[in-house]
Amino acid sequence: MSADLTLALIDAAATAIAENAEELTRLDQAIGDGDHGSNMQRGLQAILRQREALAALGPGEALQKAGMTLVTTVGGASGPLYGSLLMAVGKAAQAGKGWPEACAEGVEAVKRRGKSDVGAKTMLDVLVPVVEALAAGKPLAELRLTATASREATKEMLATRGRASFLGERSRGHYDPGATSTQLLIHAVCDVLEARA
Ligand SMILES: [Mg+2]
């Protein structure tokens, strides 16, 4: 991965979160504690401040470092979960694994960290189907559609993990904030990769 591509991915991710931070906050106010927008923005701003240093690293190392940054700067559940994701993907990439396999290892790390899986109305409800589509060799346009449809599907789900689960049936009818930030970030990555394809 070129330094150029690393910079473009960081910038696209940071922009996507900055532009949607209020919406993420609004969604988290409905079924959580209202900090998802500010937490994600704090994490992406911290990564943005390291963009040159990250771009000088190989992709595996850059992902691990970015993951550590999220773990140490972001409160709530999202820092450790997104941090675990990036660190596991980076570790697998550094070990020479291809992106589909590395991303699958990232998904497993999120499942372990969150003690969760698909169907609990979390980021995994977007992450898992997208990474499965990636493993199946689907094109970027399809990964994008999978992310959108999977995020849509969280609206009517019953939350069984995280703070939203305290609401029980009242968690239905709201999009999951973590699934939404995951969808935004996947779209940001697809935008960058499509522009370079
Ligand atoms: Mg929250």
CSV table of C-alpha atoms and ligand atoms in Angstrom, one decimal:
chain,number,residue,atom,x,y,z
A,1,MET,CA,0.0,0.0,0.0
A,2,SER,CA,1.5,3.3,-1.0
A,3,ALA,CA,1.9,6.2,1.4
A,4,ASP,CA,-0.5,8.1,-0.9
A,5,LEU,CA,-3.2,5.5,-0.5
A,6,THR,CA,-2.8,5.5,3.3
A,7,LEU,CA,-3.2,9.3,3.4
A,8,ALA,CA,-6.3,9.1,1.2
A,9,LEU,CA,-7.9,6.4,3.3
A,10,ILE,CA,-7.2,8.3,6.6
A,11,ASP,CA,-8.5,11.6,5.1
A,12,ALA,CA,-11.7,9.9,3.7
A,13,ALA,CA,-12.4,8.2,7.0
A,14,ALA,CA,-11.9,11.3,9.1
A,15,THR,CA,-14.1,13.4,6.7
A,16,ALA,CA,-16.9,10.8,6.7
A,17,ILE,CA,-17.0,10.8,10.5
A,18,ALA,CA,-16.6,14.6,10.8
A,19,GLU,CA,-19.5,15.1,8.4
A,20,ASN,CA,-21.7,12.7,10.2
A,21,ALA,CA,-20.7,13.2,13.8
A,22,GLU,CA,-24.0,14.9,14.7
A,23,GLU,CA,-26.0,12.2,13.1
A,24,LEU,CA,-24.1,9.5,15.0
A,25,THR,CA,-24.7,11.5,18.2
A,26,ARG,CA,-28.4,11.7,17.5
A,27,LEU,CA,-28.6,8.0,16.9
A,28,ASP,CA,-26.7,7.2,20.1
A,29,GLN,CA,-28.9,9.6,22.0
A,30,ALA,CA,-31.9,7.5,20.9
A,31,ILE,CA,-30.7,4.2,22.2
A,32,GLY,CA,-27.4,4.8,24.0
A,33,ASP,CA,-25.6,7.5,25.9
A,34,GLY,CA,-25.1,10.0,23.0
A,35,ASP,CA,-21.3,9.9,22.8
A,36,HIS,CA,-20.7,7.9,19.6
A,37,GLY,CA,-20.3,10.9,17.4
A,38,SER,CA,-17.8,12.7,19.7
A,39,ASN,CA,-16.0,9.5,20.5
A,40,MET,CA,-15.5,8.6,16.8
A,41,GLN,CA,-14.5,12.1,16.0
A,42,ARG,CA,-11.9,12.2,18.8
A,43,GLY,CA,-10.4,8.9,17.5
A,44,LEU,CA,-10.3,10.0,13.9
A,45,GLN,CA,-8.8,13.4,14.8
A,46,ALA,CA,-6.0,11.5,16.7
A,47,ILE,CA,-5.3,9.3,13.7
A,48,LEU,CA,-5.4,12.4,11.4
A,49,ARG,CA,-2.7,14.0,13.6
A,50,GLN,CA,-0.5,11.0,12.9
A,51,ARG,CA,-1.3,10.8,9.2
A,52,GLU,CA,2.3,11.4,7.9
A,53,ALA,CA,3.8,9.0,10.4
A,54,LEU,CA,1.3,6.3,9.5
A,55,ALA,CA,1.8,6.8,5.8
A,56,ALA,CA,5.5,6.2,6.3
A,57,LEU,CA,4.8,2.7,7.7
A,58,GLY,CA,3.7,-0.4,5.8
A,59,PRO,CA,0.0,-1.1,5.9
A,60,GLY,CA,0.1,-3.8,8.6
A,61,GLU,CA,2.1,-1.6,10.9
A,62,ALA,CA,0.0,1.5,10.1
A,63,LEU,CA,-3.2,-0.3,10.9
A,64,GLN,CA,-1.8,-1.6,14.2
A,65,LYS,CA,-0.6,1.8,15.2
A,66,ALA,CA,-4.0,3.4,14.2
A,67,GLY,CA,-5.8,0.7,16.2
A,68,MET,CA,-3.7,1.5,19.3
A,69,THR,CA,-4.5,5.1,18.9
A,70,LEU,CA,-8.2,4.4,18.9
A,71,VAL,CA,-7.9,2.2,22.0
A,72,THR,CA,-6.0,4.9,23.9
A,73,THR,CA,-7.9,8.0,22.8
A,74,VAL,CA,-11.5,6.9,22.5
A,75,GLY,CA,-13.8,6.2,25.4
A,76,GLY,CA,-16.9,4.1,25.4
A,77,ALA,CA,-17.1,0.7,23.6
A,78,SER,CA,-16.2,2.1,20.2
A,79,GLY,CA,-12.5,2.7,20.9
A,80,PRO,CA,-11.7,-0.8,22.1
A,81,LEU,CA,-13.9,-2.4,19.4
A,82,TYR,CA,-12.6,-0.4,16.4
A,83,GLY,CA,-9.1,-0.6,17.9
A,84,SER,CA,-9.2,-4.4,18.1
A,85,LEU,CA,-10.5,-4.5,14.5
A,86,LEU,CA,-7.6,-2.4,13.1
A,87,MET,CA,-4.9,-4.1,15.3
A,88,ALA,CA,-6.0,-7.6,14.3
A,89,VAL,CA,-6.3,-6.7,10.6
A,90,GLY,CA,-2.9,-5.1,10.7
A,91,LYS,CA,-1.3,-8.0,12.5
A,92,ALA,CA,-2.7,-10.5,10.0
A,93,ALA,CA,-1.6,-8.2,7.1
A,94,GLN,CA,1.9,-7.9,8.5
A,95,ALA,CA,2.0,-11.7,8.8
A,96,GLY,CA,1.5,-11.8,5.0
A,97,LYS,CA,-2.2,-12.7,4.9
A,98,GLY,CA,-4.3,-11.3,2.1
A,99,TRP,CA,-6.9,-8.6,2.8
A,100,PRO,CA,-10.0,-10.9,2.9
A,101,GLU,CA,-8.3,-13.2,5.4
A,102,ALA,CA,-6.9,-10.3,7.4
A,103,CYS,CA,-10.3,-8.6,7.6
A,104,ALA,CA,-11.9,-11.9,8.7
A,105,GLU,CA,-9.4,-12.0,11.6
A,106,GLY,CA,-10.4,-8.5,12.4
A,107,VAL,CA,-14.0,-9.5,12.6
A,108,GLU,CA,-13.1,-12.3,15.0
A,109,ALA,CA,-11.3,-9.9,17.2
A,110,VAL,CA,-14.3,-7.6,17.4
A,111,LYS,CA,-16.5,-10.6,18.2
A,112,ARG,CA,-14.2,-11.7,21.0
A,113,ARG,CA,-13.8,-8.2,22.4
A,114,GLY,CA,-17.5,-7.4,22.3
A,115,LYS,CA,-18.5,-10.9,23.3
A,116,SER,CA,-21.0,-10.6,20.5
A,117,ASP,CA,-22.0,-11.8,17.0
A,118,VAL,CA,-24.4,-10.9,14.3
A,119,GLY,CA,-28.0,-10.2,15.2
A,120,ALA,CA,-27.4,-8.2,18.4
A,121,LYS,CA,-27.8,-4.8,16.7
A,122,THR,CA,-24.1,-3.8,16.7
A,123,MET,CA,-21.3,-2.9,14.2
A,124,LEU,CA,-20.9,-6.6,13.6
A,125,ASP,CA,-24.2,-6.6,11.7
A,126,VAL,CA,-22.5,-4.5,9.0
A,127,LEU,CA,-19.0,-5.7,9.4
A,128,VAL,CA,-19.7,-9.5,9.1
A,129,PRO,CA,-21.7,-9.5,5.8
A,130,VAL,CA,-19.3,-7.0,4.2
A,131,VAL,CA,-16.2,-9.0,5.1
A,132,GLU,CA,-18.0,-12.2,3.9
A,133,ALA,CA,-18.8,-10.5,0.6
A,134,LEU,CA,-15.1,-9.5,0.3
A,135,ALA,CA,-14.1,-13.1,1.0
A,136,ALA,CA,-16.5,-14.2,-1.8
A,137,GLY,CA,-14.7,-11.9,-4.2
A,138,LYS,CA,-17.5,-9.4,-4.6
A,139,PRO,CA,-16.7,-6.0,-6.3
A,140,LEU,CA,-16.5,-2.8,-4.3
A,141,ALA,CA,-19.9,-1.7,-5.6
A,142,GLU,CA,-21.4,-4.7,-4.0
A,143,LEU,CA,-19.6,-4.3,-0.7
A,144,ARG,CA,-21.0,-0.8,-0.6
A,145,LEU,CA,-24.6,-2.0,-1.2
A,146,THR,CA,-24.1,-4.8,1.4
A,147,ALA,CA,-23.0,-2.2,3.9
A,148,THR,CA,-26.0,0.0,3.2
A,149,ALA,CA,-28.6,-2.8,3.3
A,150,SER,CA,-27.0,-4.3,6.5
A,151,ARG,CA,-27.1,-1.0,8.3
A,152,GLU,CA,-30.8,-0.5,7.2
A,153,ALA,CA,-31.6,-3.9,8.7
A,154,THR,CA,-30.4,-2.9,12.2
A,155,LYS,CA,-33.3,-0.5,12.5
A,156,GLU,CA,-35.9,-3.2,13.3
A,157,MET,CA,-33.5,-5.4,15.3
A,158,LEU,CA,-33.7,-5.9,19.0
A,159,ALA,CA,-30.5,-4.8,20.8
A,160,THR,CA,-29.1,-7.6,22.9
A,161,ARG,CA,-25.6,-6.1,23.5
A,162,GLY,CA,-24.4,-2.8,24.8
A,163,ARG,CA,-26.3,0.0,26.4
A,164,ALA,CA,-29.1,-0.2,23.9
A,165,SER,CA,-30.0,-3.7,25.2
A,166,PHE,CA,-31.2,-2.0,28.4
A,167,LEU,CA,-34.1,-0.6,26.3
A,168,GLY,CA,-35.4,-4.0,25.3
A,169,GLU,CA,-38.2,-3.7,22.8
A,170,ARG,CA,-37.8,0.1,22.7
A,171,SER,CA,-34.5,-0.4,21.0
A,172,ARG,CA,-36.4,-1.3,17.8
A,173,GLY,CA,-37.1,1.4,15.3
A,174,HIS,CA,-33.7,3.1,15.6
A,175,TYR,CA,-30.6,2.5,13.5
A,176,ASP,CA,-27.6,1.2,15.5
A,177,PRO,CA,-25.0,4.0,15.8
A,178,GLY,CA,-22.1,1.5,15.6
A,179,ALA,CA,-23.5,-0.2,12.5
A,180,THR,CA,-23.9,3.3,11.1
A,181,SER,CA,-20.3,4.4,11.7
A,182,THR,CA,-19.1,1.1,10.3
A,183,GLN,CA,-21.2,1.6,7.1
A,184,LEU,CA,-19.9,5.2,6.8
A,185,LEU,CA,-16.3,4.0,7.1
A,186,ILE,CA,-16.7,1.1,4.6
A,187,HIS,CA,-18.2,3.6,2.1
A,188,ALA,CA,-15.3,5.9,2.7
A,189,VAL,CA,-12.8,3.1,1.9
A,190,CYS,CA,-14.8,2.1,-1.2
A,191,ASP,CA,-14.8,5.7,-2.4
A,192,VAL,CA,-11.0,5.9,-2.2
A,193,LEU,CA,-10.4,2.4,-3.8
A,194,GLU,CA,-13.0,3.1,-6.6
A,195,ALA,CA,-11.4,6.4,-7.4
A,196,ARG,CA,-8.1,4.6,-7.9
A,197,ALA,CA,-9.4,1.5,-9.7
B,1,MG,MG,-22.3,5.6,23.4
